Short mmCIF file of C-alpha atoms and ligand atoms in Angstrom, two decimals:
data_model
loop_
_atom_site.label_atom_id
_atom_site.label_comp_id
_atom_site.label_asym_id
_atom_site.label_seq_id
_atom_site.Cartn_x
_atom_site.Cartn_y
_atom_site.Cartn_z
CA MET A 50 -0.46 0.25 0.47
CA PRO A 51 1.11 3.26 -0.81
CA THR A 52 2.12 6.23 2.01
CA ILE A 53 -0.70 8.46 2.80
CA LEU A 54 1.28 10.83 5.02
CA GLN A 55 4.51 10.71 5.68
CA VAL A 56 6.56 14.23 7.97
CA SER A 57 10.64 14.72 7.48
CA ASN A 58 12.27 15.79 10.71
CA LEU A 59 9.64 17.79 12.28
CA ILE A 60 10.43 20.65 14.78
CA LYS A 61 8.66 22.06 17.39
CA ARG A 62 10.14 24.39 20.36
CA PHE A 63 8.32 27.13 23.12
CA GLY A 64 10.29 28.77 24.34
CA SER A 65 13.74 27.26 24.98
CA LEU A 66 11.92 23.71 24.61
CA THR A 67 11.70 21.67 22.03
CA ALA A 68 8.79 19.84 22.01
CA VAL A 69 8.81 17.42 18.29
CA ASN A 70 13.19 17.27 18.07
CA GLN A 71 13.63 16.14 14.76
CA VAL A 72 10.21 12.84 13.81
CA SER A 73 10.57 11.55 10.96
CA PHE A 74 7.60 8.32 9.92
CA GLU A 75 5.49 7.06 6.84
CA ILE A 76 1.77 6.14 7.52
CA VAL A 77 1.48 3.24 5.14
CA GLU A 78 -2.53 3.69 3.79
CA GLY A 79 -5.03 1.89 5.73
CA SER A 80 -2.32 1.58 8.45
CA CYS A 81 -2.98 2.22 11.66
CA PHE A 82 -0.47 3.86 13.04
CA GLY A 83 0.83 4.56 17.01
CA LEU A 84 3.48 7.72 18.66
CA LEU A 85 2.94 5.99 22.56
CA GLY A 86 4.72 8.09 24.07
CA PRO A 87 3.86 9.09 28.50
CA ASN A 88 2.95 12.29 29.41
CA GLY A 89 5.25 15.31 28.10
CA ALA A 90 6.70 13.30 25.32
CA GLY A 91 5.32 14.99 22.24
CA LYS A 92 2.57 13.26 20.99
CA THR A 93 -0.87 15.74 20.86
CA THR A 94 2.57 18.85 19.84
CA THR A 95 2.92 15.95 17.18
CA ILE A 96 -0.55 15.53 16.05
CA GLU A 97 -1.19 18.72 15.99
CA MET A 98 1.36 20.23 13.58
CA MET A 99 0.30 16.72 11.44
CA GLU A 100 -3.10 18.03 11.14
CA GLY A 101 -3.21 21.09 10.20
CA ILE A 102 -3.74 23.14 13.74
CA LYS A 103 0.23 24.15 15.10
CA GLN A 104 3.12 25.45 12.94
CA PRO A 105 5.95 23.69 13.15
CA ASP A 106 8.94 25.25 12.62
CA GLY A 107 10.44 23.04 10.78
CA GLY A 108 10.90 19.82 8.79
CA THR A 109 8.19 18.17 6.45
CA ILE A 110 4.07 17.23 6.21
CA ARG A 111 3.41 15.99 3.34
CA TYR A 112 -0.55 14.10 2.71
CA ARG A 113 -0.72 11.91 -0.07
CA GLY A 114 2.70 13.22 -1.28
CA LYS A 115 1.56 17.68 -1.02
CA PRO A 116 1.75 19.70 1.74
CA LEU A 117 -1.21 19.70 3.22
CA GLY A 118 -4.09 21.32 1.22
CA GLU A 119 -8.21 21.42 0.26
CA GLN A 120 -8.57 17.32 0.27
CA PHE A 121 -6.69 17.16 3.20
CA ARG A 122 -9.52 19.16 5.20
CA ASN A 123 -12.11 17.92 3.15
CA GLU A 124 -10.66 14.10 3.60
CA ALA A 125 -9.37 14.42 7.84
CA GLY A 126 -11.36 13.59 10.53
CA ILE A 127 -10.16 15.20 13.50
CA MET A 128 -11.59 13.52 16.68
CA PHE A 129 -11.08 16.06 19.73
CA GLN A 130 -10.69 16.83 23.56
CA SER A 131 -13.96 16.23 25.21
CA THR A 132 -14.35 19.79 25.82
CA ALA A 133 -15.25 21.50 22.14
CA LEU A 134 -18.58 19.60 23.20
CA GLN A 135 -21.23 22.39 24.19
CA ASP A 136 -23.03 22.34 26.37
CA PHE A 137 -27.17 22.52 26.74
CA ILE A 138 -27.08 20.85 23.32
CA THR A 139 -28.86 17.27 22.70
CA VAL A 140 -26.32 14.57 19.96
CA ARG A 141 -28.21 14.63 17.77
CA GLU A 142 -27.95 18.28 17.91
CA VAL A 143 -24.05 18.73 18.23
CA MET A 144 -24.33 15.72 15.16
CA ARG A 145 -26.08 17.73 12.55
CA GLN A 146 -24.20 20.38 13.54
CA PHE A 147 -20.45 19.55 12.60
CA SER A 148 -22.29 17.77 9.83
CA ARG A 149 -22.94 21.24 8.60
CA PHE A 150 -19.39 21.93 7.99
CA TYR A 151 -19.46 18.96 5.50
CA PRO A 152 -20.47 18.68 1.48
CA HIS A 153 -20.30 15.25 1.87
CA SER A 154 -21.80 14.36 5.63
CA ALA A 155 -22.59 10.68 6.47
CA ASN A 156 -25.99 9.62 7.45
CA ILE A 157 -26.52 11.22 11.35
CA ASP A 158 -29.10 8.21 12.09
CA GLU A 159 -27.28 5.68 10.11
CA LEU A 160 -22.95 6.89 11.68
CA ALA A 161 -25.86 6.75 15.49
CA ASP A 162 -26.31 3.20 15.14
CA ARG A 163 -22.27 2.47 14.29
CA PHE A 164 -21.20 3.61 18.14
CA ALA A 165 -23.95 2.74 19.80
CA LEU A 166 -25.93 6.24 20.46
CA HIS A 167 -29.70 6.67 18.83
CA GLU A 168 -31.10 5.62 22.60
CA PHE A 169 -29.21 8.94 23.39
CA LEU A 170 -29.14 11.38 20.59
CA GLY A 171 -32.35 13.17 22.20
CA GLN A 172 -30.01 13.97 25.57
CA ASP A 173 -27.99 16.45 26.99
CA THR A 174 -23.99 15.68 26.13
CA ARG A 175 -23.20 16.38 29.56
CA LYS A 176 -25.21 13.68 30.34
CA LEU A 177 -23.53 11.11 29.01
CA SER A 178 -20.73 8.78 30.51
CA GLY A 179 -16.65 8.80 30.17
CA GLY A 180 -17.29 5.84 27.57
CA GLN A 181 -20.56 8.14 26.05
CA LYS A 182 -19.38 11.19 25.36
CA GLN A 183 -16.02 8.90 23.24
CA ARG A 184 -17.74 7.87 21.29
CA LEU A 185 -20.32 10.80 20.10
CA LEU A 186 -16.52 11.56 19.44
CA LEU A 187 -15.59 9.12 17.68
CA ALA A 188 -19.08 9.66 15.26
CA MET A 189 -18.06 14.12 15.24
CA ALA A 190 -14.64 12.33 13.88
CA MET A 191 -16.40 10.39 11.13
CA ILE A 192 -19.28 12.40 10.27
CA ASN A 193 -17.00 13.48 6.66
CA GLN A 194 -16.31 10.22 6.23
CA PRO A 195 -12.89 10.64 6.75
CA LYS A 196 -9.89 8.23 4.52
CA ILE A 197 -7.58 9.56 7.94
CA LEU A 198 -7.98 9.46 11.22
CA PHE A 199 -6.67 11.14 14.06
CA LEU A 200 -7.23 9.98 17.70
CA ASP A 201 -5.50 11.45 20.06
CA GLU A 202 -5.52 9.61 23.55
CA PRO A 203 -9.20 8.57 22.17
CA THR A 204 -9.29 6.25 26.03
CA THR A 205 -7.48 8.54 28.26
CA GLY A 206 -9.97 7.94 32.02
CA LEU A 207 -12.41 5.20 30.52
CA ASP A 208 -12.50 2.48 32.51
CA PRO A 209 -11.78 -1.67 31.04
CA GLN A 210 -14.89 -2.29 29.60
CA SER A 211 -15.75 1.57 27.71
CA ARG A 212 -11.89 1.08 26.91
CA ARG A 213 -12.48 -2.02 25.34
CA ASN A 214 -15.03 -1.03 23.99
CA LEU A 215 -13.84 2.29 21.13
CA TRP A 216 -10.99 -0.35 20.46
CA ASP A 217 -13.91 -2.76 18.93
CA GLN A 218 -15.22 1.09 17.24
CA VAL A 219 -11.68 2.22 15.92
CA GLN A 220 -10.91 -1.43 14.81
CA GLN A 221 -14.58 -1.03 12.96
CA VAL A 222 -13.25 2.70 11.34
CA ARG A 223 -10.00 0.60 10.66
CA ALA A 224 -11.85 -2.63 9.07
CA GLN A 225 -13.91 -0.15 6.98
CA GLY A 226 -10.55 1.01 4.94
CA ALA A 227 -9.94 4.09 6.68
CA THR A 228 -5.91 4.75 7.97
CA ILE A 229 -5.44 5.58 11.77
CA LEU A 230 -3.08 7.54 14.00
CA LEU A 231 -3.74 8.10 17.37
CA THR A 232 -0.96 8.69 20.58
CA THR A 233 -1.42 6.69 23.56
CA HIS A 234 0.19 6.30 26.88
CA TYR A 235 -1.69 3.00 27.43
CA MET A 236 1.10 0.38 25.82
CA GLU A 237 -2.33 -2.64 26.13
CA GLU A 238 -4.10 -0.07 23.59
CA ALA A 239 -0.61 0.33 21.09
CA TYR A 240 0.09 -3.28 21.38
CA GLU A 241 -3.60 -3.66 20.44
CA LEU A 242 -5.38 -1.34 17.53
CA CYS A 243 -1.07 -0.48 15.80
CA ASP A 244 0.51 -2.12 12.77
CA GLU A 245 3.48 0.38 13.53
CA ILE A 246 4.63 1.92 16.37
CA ALA A 247 6.67 4.90 16.99
CA ILE A 248 8.09 5.41 20.58
CA MET A 249 7.97 9.13 21.77
CA ASP A 250 10.01 10.52 24.59
CA HIS A 251 11.54 14.27 25.13
CA GLY A 252 10.41 14.67 21.44
CA ARG A 253 12.48 12.06 19.18
CA ILE A 254 10.45 8.57 18.58
CA ILE A 255 13.49 6.91 20.74
CA ALA A 256 12.10 3.29 18.64
CA HIS A 257 10.28 2.07 14.65
CA ASP A 258 8.28 -0.90 14.51
CA ALA A 259 5.69 -3.10 14.16
CA PRO A 260 4.50 -4.59 17.53
CA ASP A 261 5.80 -7.80 17.46
CA ALA A 262 8.90 -6.86 15.78
CA LEU A 263 9.73 -4.19 18.42
CA LEU A 264 9.52 -6.73 20.64
CA ALA A 265 11.54 -10.32 18.90
CA ALA A 266 14.42 -7.13 18.11
CA HIS A 267 15.39 -6.30 21.87
CA PHE A 268 14.40 -9.24 24.01
CA ASN A 269 15.41 -13.06 24.31
CA ASP A 270 14.13 -13.24 27.86
CA VAL A 271 10.36 -13.73 28.93
CA VAL A 272 9.19 -12.18 32.86
CA VAL A 273 8.80 -14.36 35.54
CA GLN A 274 5.87 -12.82 37.26
CA LEU A 275 5.25 -13.54 42.00
CA HIS A 276 3.68 -11.91 44.39
CA ALA A 277 5.56 -10.06 45.97
CA THR A 278 4.14 -11.54 49.54
CA ASP A 279 5.79 -14.51 47.52
CA LEU A 280 8.77 -13.52 47.35
CA PRO A 281 10.30 -10.45 49.70
CA ARG A 282 12.16 -8.35 48.28
CA GLU A 283 15.42 -8.72 50.49
CA ILE A 284 15.65 -12.60 48.66
CA GLY A 285 14.40 -11.43 45.44
CA GLU A 286 16.39 -8.16 45.03
CA PRO A 287 19.97 -10.18 45.37
CA GLU A 288 19.00 -13.74 44.73
CA PHE A 289 16.77 -13.21 41.69
CA ASP A 290 17.53 -9.35 39.86
CA ALA A 291 13.63 -9.10 40.70
CA VAL A 292 12.37 -5.71 39.90
CA TYR A 293 8.87 -5.07 42.27
CA ARG A 294 6.66 -3.20 40.60
CA ASN A 295 3.35 -2.62 42.29
CA ASP A 296 2.64 -5.76 43.76
CA SER A 297 4.52 -7.66 42.43
CA ALA A 298 7.92 -9.47 41.39
CA HIS A 299 9.03 -10.23 38.38
CA ILE A 300 12.47 -12.01 37.05
CA VAL A 301 13.51 -11.17 33.59
CA THR A 302 15.27 -14.76 32.62
CA GLY A 303 16.51 -16.70 29.65
CA ASP A 304 15.98 -19.73 31.15
CA VAL A 305 13.20 -20.58 33.15
CA ASN A 306 13.36 -24.36 33.96
CA GLN A 307 15.79 -22.54 35.98
CA THR A 308 14.46 -20.39 38.07
CA VAL A 309 11.98 -22.01 38.47
CA GLU A 310 14.24 -24.91 40.02
CA ASN A 311 15.98 -21.79 41.91
CA LEU A 312 12.55 -20.06 42.85
CA LEU A 313 11.76 -24.12 44.81
CA ARG A 314 15.11 -24.58 45.55
CA LEU A 315 14.22 -21.15 48.33
CA ASP A 316 10.91 -22.22 48.69
CA ILE A 317 9.10 -19.74 47.42
CA PRO A 318 5.79 -20.65 47.60
CA LEU A 319 4.61 -20.62 43.67
CA ASP A 320 0.55 -20.55 43.77
CA HIS A 321 0.67 -17.27 41.48
CA LEU A 322 3.97 -17.80 39.60
CA ARG A 323 2.81 -16.37 35.67
CA ILE A 324 5.63 -16.75 32.99
CA ARG A 325 4.46 -13.71 30.01
CA ALA A 326 6.27 -11.91 26.95
CA ARG A 327 8.08 -9.55 27.79
CA ASP A 328 5.84 -6.05 26.24
CA LEU A 329 6.43 -2.76 25.59
CA GLU A 330 6.46 -1.37 28.88
CA ASP A 331 9.21 -2.96 29.40
CA LEU A 332 11.13 -1.73 26.59
CA PHE A 333 10.04 1.42 27.55
CA LEU A 334 11.93 0.79 30.50
CA GLU A 335 14.68 -0.46 29.07
CA LEU A 336 15.21 1.93 26.56
CA THR A 337 14.69 5.36 29.25
CA GLY A 338 15.09 3.63 32.84
CA ARG A 339 12.09 5.29 32.93
CA GLU A 340 8.20 3.55 33.50
CA LEU A 341 5.92 4.99 30.92
CA ARG A 342 2.64 6.00 33.04
CA THR A 343 4.27 8.21 35.43
N1 ADP B 176 1.10 25.87 24.10
C1 ADP B 176 3.02 25.17 24.58
N2 ADP B 176 3.00 26.38 24.92
C2 ADP B 176 4.51 26.19 25.79
N3 ADP B 176 5.19 25.00 26.63
C3 ADP B 176 3.38 22.48 25.69
C4 ADP B 176 2.70 24.15 25.13
N4 ADP B 176 2.84 22.57 23.90
C5 ADP B 176 2.89 21.95 24.61
N5 ADP B 176 4.10 21.91 25.94
C6 ADP B 176 5.35 21.08 26.29
O1 ADP B 176 5.52 20.83 25.11
C7 ADP B 176 5.65 19.57 25.63
C8 ADP B 176 4.96 18.08 24.90
O2 ADP B 176 4.17 18.78 24.81
P1 ADP B 176 2.69 17.39 24.11
O3 ADP B 176 3.42 17.04 22.95
O4 ADP B 176 1.16 18.56 24.93
O5 ADP B 176 2.84 15.78 24.60
P2 ADP B 176 1.76 14.37 24.91
O6 ADP B 176 0.49 14.95 24.47
O7 ADP B 176 3.14 13.90 25.02
O8 ADP B 176 1.62 14.82 26.82
C9 ADP B 176 5.36 19.28 27.11
O9 ADP B 176 6.78 19.26 28.21
C10 ADP B 176 4.34 20.51 27.24
O10 ADP B 176 4.80 20.27 28.35
MG1 MG B 177 -0.89 15.01 24.73
#
């Protein structure tokens, strides 16, 4: 598939801070591309330059080989942050108002059906739950039947059920052929939805590939995970080089048999033992020495 959107050496400065520093990547038409990084990494600044909302201080952005223009504006859909919703109006009114901006709007009832919003059409937008509001914002982004969709942290603050629900919606949009650029600080979200991921930190891309390829390139070991109470720090740290996160102890090992043998020898209870593959959270920690969610 051809490249739909290409950024080269993108730069954005705010005073002495370089928020986006020489960022380059290409998005393949029909794919889902994820910018993954912690708060302050420069994701929103990058996506807003690509949307044409912020002016870059350097670098170029090309949509279908040309600078952003009329065609881009007609073919792009942007999921706004919830603060952009007007108070005191119904879901149907919001959608209707929004559809007037575009010559080729989707049918509002069809969109409402598709995003499970039908029963809320007459409702004041203030009364929507977090998940319903995000579905409305996604439906609004789809109103011009976009070829490329921009989603900036689409599920931040949602409960796990609503998050999963929104992932399904995004996957459906994708299945119908739209290209998606999303930003997130949830590694599960990037892993679940994206074909390609660029990991950002301090305005730079520090790794970029398909999620599984990123993991395969950096790791050939697994994590043996136990409850922290089963493997006390005074044993876990010296004996296994274990890392403690929340209530669990993580042992990174290339030899699971040997690790389990050692645990048994030390009479460590294995009732809560879990073996997992390394994930993007581990990769971020490996690359930066910090956790993704801080
Ligand atoms: N309008 C602005 N003025 C000054 N600094 C800004 C502005 N917008 C963003 N920043 C700074 O730029 C950096 C990147 O921000 P942002 O792109 O919002 O990161 P992310 O979306 O990854 O959390 C942060 O340090 C942020 O404080
Ligand atoms: Mg942001």
